Coordinates of C-alpha atoms and ligand atoms in Angstrom, one line a residue:
M522 CA 0.0 0.0 0.0
T523 CA 1.5 3.3 -1.0
G524 CA -1.6 5.6 -1.1
G525 CA -3.6 7.0 1.8
V526 CA -3.8 10.3 3.6
M527 CA -0.7 11.0 5.7
Y528 CA -1.0 10.3 9.4
Q529 CA -4.7 9.3 9.1
P530 CA -5.4 6.0 10.8
E531 CA -7.6 3.6 8.8
I532 CA -9.1 0.5 10.3
L533 CA -7.4 -2.6 8.8
S534 CA -10.4 -4.9 9.2
D535 CA -13.5 -5.2 11.4
E536 CA -12.1 -8.1 13.4
T537 CA -11.5 -7.3 17.1
F538 CA -8.9 -9.0 19.3
T539 CA -8.7 -9.0 23.1
L540 CA -5.0 -8.0 23.5
A541 CA -3.4 -7.6 20.0
E542 CA 0.3 -6.8 20.3
C543 CA 3.6 -7.3 18.5
P544 CA 2.8 -6.4 14.9
N545 CA 5.7 -7.7 12.6
W546 CA 6.1 -7.0 9.0
D547 CA 7.3 -9.9 6.7
A548 CA 8.5 -8.0 3.6
A549 CA 9.4 -11.2 1.7
N550 CA 5.8 -12.5 1.9
N551 CA 3.9 -9.2 2.1
R552 CA 2.5 -10.4 5.4
L553 CA 1.6 -8.7 8.6
Y554 CA 1.8 -10.9 11.7
W555 CA 0.5 -10.1 15.2
T556 CA -0.4 -11.9 18.4
D557 CA -3.6 -11.9 20.5
I558 CA -1.8 -12.5 23.7
L559 CA -4.5 -13.7 26.0
N560 CA -6.2 -15.9 23.4
C561 CA -2.8 -17.6 22.7
K562 CA -3.0 -16.9 19.0
L563 CA -0.7 -15.9 16.3
H564 CA -2.4 -14.2 13.3
A565 CA -1.1 -13.5 9.8
L566 CA -2.6 -11.3 7.1
D567 CA -1.6 -11.2 3.4
V568 CA -2.1 -7.5 2.9
A569 CA -2.6 -7.9 -0.9
T570 CA -5.1 -10.7 -0.9
G571 CA -6.7 -10.3 2.6
L572 CA -6.0 -14.0 3.2
R573 CA -5.7 -14.8 6.9
K574 CA -4.1 -17.6 8.8
T575 CA -4.2 -18.3 12.6
W576 CA -2.2 -20.6 14.9
T577 CA -3.3 -21.5 18.4
F578 CA -0.9 -22.3 21.3
D579 CA -1.4 -23.7 24.8
S580 CA -0.5 -20.6 26.7
E581 CA -0.3 -16.8 26.3
L582 CA 1.7 -15.7 23.3
G583 CA 3.6 -12.6 24.5
C584 CA 5.8 -11.9 21.4
F585 CA 7.6 -13.4 18.5
G586 CA 10.0 -12.6 15.7
L587 CA 10.8 -13.7 12.2
T588 CA 13.9 -15.9 11.7
D589 CA 16.5 -16.0 8.9
Q590 CA 15.3 -19.5 8.0
G591 CA 11.7 -18.5 7.3
R592 CA 10.5 -19.7 10.7
I593 CA 9.0 -17.7 13.6
I594 CA 10.4 -17.7 17.1
V595 CA 7.6 -17.6 19.5
A596 CA 7.5 -16.7 23.2
L597 CA 4.6 -18.3 25.0
R598 CA 3.9 -17.7 28.7
K599 CA 7.3 -19.3 29.7
D600 CA 8.3 -21.5 26.7
I601 CA 10.2 -20.4 23.6
L602 CA 9.7 -22.4 20.4
F603 CA 10.0 -22.2 16.7
L604 CA 7.0 -22.3 14.3
D605 CA 7.3 -23.1 10.6
P606 CA 4.4 -21.0 9.1
K607 CA 4.5 -23.1 5.9
T608 CA 4.3 -26.6 7.5
D609 CA 2.9 -25.6 10.9
A610 CA 5.7 -27.7 12.5
R611 CA 6.7 -26.6 16.0
A612 CA 10.0 -27.2 17.7
P613 CA 10.8 -26.3 21.4
L614 CA 13.9 -24.2 22.1
C615 CA 14.0 -23.3 25.8
R616 CA 12.0 -22.1 28.8
I617 CA 12.2 -19.1 31.1
E618 CA 12.4 -20.6 34.6
D619 CA 11.9 -17.4 36.6
G620 CA 9.9 -19.1 39.4
I621 CA 7.4 -16.2 39.6
N622 CA 3.9 -15.5 38.4
S623 CA 5.0 -13.7 35.2
R624 CA 4.4 -14.1 31.5
T625 CA 6.3 -12.9 28.5
N626 CA 5.3 -9.6 27.1
D627 CA 6.8 -7.2 24.5
G628 CA 9.8 -8.7 22.5
K629 CA 11.7 -8.2 19.3
I630 CA 14.7 -9.5 17.4
G631 CA 17.7 -7.3 18.0
P632 CA 20.4 -6.1 15.5
D633 CA 22.6 -8.8 17.2
G634 CA 20.3 -11.5 15.7
A635 CA 19.0 -12.5 19.2
F636 CA 15.4 -12.6 20.5
W637 CA 15.0 -10.0 23.2
V638 CA 12.0 -10.8 25.4
G639 CA 10.6 -9.0 28.4
T640 CA 8.3 -10.3 31.0
M641 CA 5.6 -8.7 33.2
D642 CA 4.3 -9.3 36.7
D643 CA 1.0 -11.3 36.1
N644 CA -0.5 -10.4 39.5
P645 CA -3.1 -7.7 39.5
E646 CA -1.0 -5.4 41.7
K647 CA 2.1 -4.9 39.5
M648 CA 5.4 -5.2 41.3
P649 CA 8.9 -4.6 39.8
I650 CA 9.8 -8.3 39.5
A651 CA 9.9 -8.7 35.7
S652 CA 13.0 -9.0 33.5
L653 CA 14.5 -8.5 30.1
Y654 CA 16.1 -11.5 28.5
R655 CA 18.3 -12.2 25.5
I656 CA 17.7 -15.5 23.9
T657 CA 20.0 -17.1 21.2
A658 CA 19.6 -20.1 18.9
D659 CA 21.6 -22.4 21.2
G660 CA 18.7 -22.0 23.7
K661 CA 20.7 -19.8 26.1
I662 CA 18.7 -17.3 28.1
E663 CA 20.6 -14.4 29.6
E664 CA 18.9 -12.0 32.0
K665 CA 20.1 -8.6 30.8
A666 CA 18.1 -6.3 33.2
T667 CA 15.5 -6.7 35.9
G668 CA 13.1 -4.8 38.2
F669 CA 10.3 -4.0 35.8
K670 CA 6.5 -4.1 36.3
I671 CA 5.7 -4.6 32.7
S672 CA 8.6 -4.8 30.3
N673 CA 7.7 -3.1 27.0
G674 CA 8.7 -0.8 24.1
I675 CA 11.8 -2.6 22.8
A676 CA 13.3 -1.1 19.6
W677 CA 16.7 -0.2 18.1
S678 CA 18.1 2.8 16.2
A679 CA 19.0 2.2 12.5
D680 CA 22.7 1.8 13.3
G681 CA 21.9 -0.7 16.1
A682 CA 23.9 1.4 18.6
K683 CA 20.9 2.4 20.8
M684 CA 18.3 0.2 22.4
Y685 CA 15.0 1.6 23.7
H686 CA 13.1 -0.2 26.4
S687 CA 10.1 0.9 28.5
D688 CA 8.2 -0.1 31.6
S689 CA 4.6 0.8 30.7
R690 CA 3.9 0.9 34.4
G691 CA 7.0 3.0 35.2
P692 CA 5.9 4.8 33.1
W693 CA 9.1 5.6 31.4
V694 CA 11.3 4.8 28.4
N695 CA 15.1 4.1 28.8
R696 CA 17.8 4.2 26.2
W697 CA 20.9 1.9 26.4
D698 CA 24.1 1.8 24.4
F699 CA 24.0 -1.4 22.4
D700 CA 26.9 -3.5 21.2
V701 CA 25.7 -5.2 18.0
A702 CA 28.6 -7.8 18.0
T703 CA 28.0 -9.1 21.5
G704 CA 24.5 -8.0 22.5
N705 CA 25.9 -6.2 25.6
I706 CA 23.9 -3.3 26.9
S707 CA 25.5 -0.4 28.9
N708 CA 25.1 3.3 29.9
C709 CA 21.3 3.2 30.6
T710 CA 19.8 6.7 30.6
R711 CA 16.2 7.9 31.1
Y712 CA 14.9 8.9 27.6
L713 CA 11.3 9.7 28.5
D714 CA 9.2 10.1 31.6
L715 CA 5.5 9.8 30.7
D716 CA 2.0 10.1 32.2
D717 CA -1.6 9.5 31.2
R718 CA -1.7 12.7 29.2
L719 CA 0.5 11.3 26.4
G720 CA -0.1 7.7 27.5
R721 CA 1.9 5.0 29.2
P722 CA 4.5 3.8 26.8
D723 CA 3.5 0.4 25.4
G724 CA 5.2 -1.0 22.2
G725 CA 7.7 1.1 20.2
A726 CA 9.5 1.4 16.9
V727 CA 12.2 3.6 15.5
D728 CA 12.2 5.4 12.1
A729 CA 15.1 6.4 9.8
E730 CA 15.4 9.8 11.4
G731 CA 16.1 8.2 14.8
C732 CA 12.7 9.1 16.2
Y733 CA 10.9 6.7 18.6
W734 CA 7.3 6.0 17.9
S735 CA 5.5 4.9 21.1
A736 CA 1.9 3.6 21.6
G737 CA 0.4 5.7 24.3
V738 CA -1.7 2.8 25.6
S739 CA -3.6 4.8 28.3
A740 CA -4.3 7.9 26.2
G741 CA -5.4 6.5 22.8
N742 CA -2.4 8.1 21.0
L743 CA 0.5 7.2 18.9
N744 CA 3.5 9.5 19.8
R745 CA 6.6 10.3 17.9
F746 CA 9.6 11.5 19.9
A747 CA 12.8 13.1 18.6
P748 CA 16.2 11.5 19.7
D749 CA 16.4 14.2 22.4
G750 CA 13.0 13.3 23.7
T751 CA 11.0 16.2 22.3
L752 CA 7.5 15.3 21.3
L753 CA 7.1 15.8 17.6
K754 CA 3.7 14.3 16.9
S755 CA 0.8 12.8 18.9
I756 CA -1.7 11.2 16.6
P757 CA -5.1 10.2 18.1
M758 CA -6.0 6.6 17.4
P759 CA -9.6 5.5 16.8
M760 CA -9.5 3.4 20.0
P761 CA -8.6 4.1 23.6
N762 CA -5.7 1.6 24.0
P763 CA -3.3 1.3 21.0
T764 CA -0.6 -1.2 22.0
M765 CA 2.3 -1.3 19.5
P766 CA 3.4 0.1 16.1
C767 CA 5.5 -1.5 13.4
F768 CA 6.6 -0.2 10.1
G769 CA 5.7 -2.1 6.9
G770 CA 4.7 -1.9 3.3
P771 CA 7.0 -1.9 0.3
D772 CA 8.5 1.5 1.3
M773 CA 8.4 0.9 5.1
K774 CA 6.2 4.0 5.3
T775 CA 3.0 2.3 6.5
L776 CA 2.6 2.1 10.3
Y777 CA 0.6 -0.8 11.5
V778 CA -0.8 -0.4 15.0
T779 CA -2.4 -3.1 17.3
S780 CA -4.8 -2.3 20.1
H781 CA -6.6 -4.0 23.1
Q782 CA -9.9 -4.3 24.8
E783 CA -8.5 -6.1 27.8
G784 CA -10.9 -5.9 30.8
Y785 CA -13.6 -4.0 28.9
S786 CA -17.2 -4.2 30.2
P787 CA -19.9 -4.9 27.5
E788 CA -20.8 -1.2 27.9
K789 CA -17.3 0.0 27.2
R790 CA -17.0 -2.4 24.3
A791 CA -20.2 -0.9 22.8
E792 CA -18.9 2.6 23.4
F793 CA -15.6 1.9 21.6
P794 CA -16.3 -0.4 18.7
H795 CA -12.8 -0.1 17.3
A796 CA -11.1 -1.2 20.5
G797 CA -9.1 -4.4 19.8
K798 CA -8.8 -3.7 16.0
L799 CA -5.7 -3.0 14.0
V800 CA -5.1 0.2 12.1
K801 CA -2.7 1.4 9.4
L802 CA -1.5 4.9 8.6
R803 CA 0.9 6.4 6.1
V804 CA 3.9 8.4 7.5
E805 CA 6.7 10.5 5.8
V806 CA 9.8 8.9 7.2
P807 CA 10.3 5.1 6.7
G808 CA 10.8 2.8 9.6
V809 CA 13.9 0.8 10.5
P810 CA 13.5 -2.8 9.3
V811 CA 13.6 -5.4 12.2
T812 CA 16.5 -7.8 12.0
K813 CA 15.8 -11.6 11.6
F814 CA 16.6 -14.0 14.3
R815 CA 19.9 -15.8 13.6
E816 CA 19.2 -19.5 13.6
N817 CA 22.8 -20.6 13.1
S818 CA 25.9 -19.3 14.9
E819 CA 27.5 -17.9 11.7
R820 CA 28.1 -14.1 12.2
R821 CA 26.5 -11.9 9.6
A822 CA 27.6 -8.4 8.6
Y823 CA 25.4 -5.7 10.1
P824 CA 23.0 -4.3 9.1
R825 CA 20.6 -7.2 8.6
Ligands
LIG860 O1 2.2 -4.7 27.0 C1 1.3 -4.6 27.7 O2 1.0 -3.5 28.3 C2 -0.3 -3.1 28.6 C3 -0.4 -1.7 29.0 S1 -0.2 -1.3 30.6 O3 1.2 -1.4 31.0 O4 -1.1 -2.1 31.5 O5 -0.7 0.1 30.7 C4 -1.1 -4.2 29.2 O6 -2.4 -3.9 29.1 C5 -0.9 -5.5 28.5 O7 -1.3 -6.6 29.3 C6 0.5 -5.8 28.1 O8 0.6 -6.8 27.2

């Protein structure tokens, strides 16, 4: 899709999801993937034909990423596995044994080719017990940071040198120096302190000008911040709780945004009929493509 009015959200389809998150653009197949976390489902849409496919799992599906072998690496509540979207074959990789009532939440493949997965406290009163993990193809799980209520907002700058990470119940966004060769993170600084006016920072994505797009999940906005943290744009979404943006389309200038209707009463659902739908909007600056998960150990030149 290359047409459309700039910055004008359009509803992608009338289907609603409980907690849609983690949109991922598959450029090779012209497909958009996303999860409906609480219904344990991975969805795929061929944006040209409108053909849909869905896979169901046996626990919440927090996040996933595309691999360099055409598979999908999936983070269920605790288990990490591969899915082959062509054959539907599944293969387990490893399990997050954190011994607490947590589930996986926002995650993304890093410029280091690893799967970065955050968790969240799954108790009603959110405590800072969740972590951010780095997962590699050998099944190794490294805890890279901890002390979060709901780990969220993972994204990288175009050169891979900066990693963004939020706690949507902080609510804040941090920025780390990122070593693409090793996946080491260092020099954490506070990038944004947010509130319900702009919205708690849920999922994020970075564009080619180094600006961070953040779903303001409690304010119904999609926000674009400059590298120095200045708010450049706040675009109202046609639903109260947008959850995560991703760039896609042939020119990477279409933003796809998921949303939720988690905990809505029937009355609230009737009041906000678009809650839980996906939208797309055209933007001027293209997004940074997300790296593919590296299934073998062979090092590949960066970028991507
Ligand atoms: O990523 C998520 O964050 C949201 C938003 S909030 O932190 O509660 O404001 C949460 O609703 C959702 O469960 C989770 O997946």
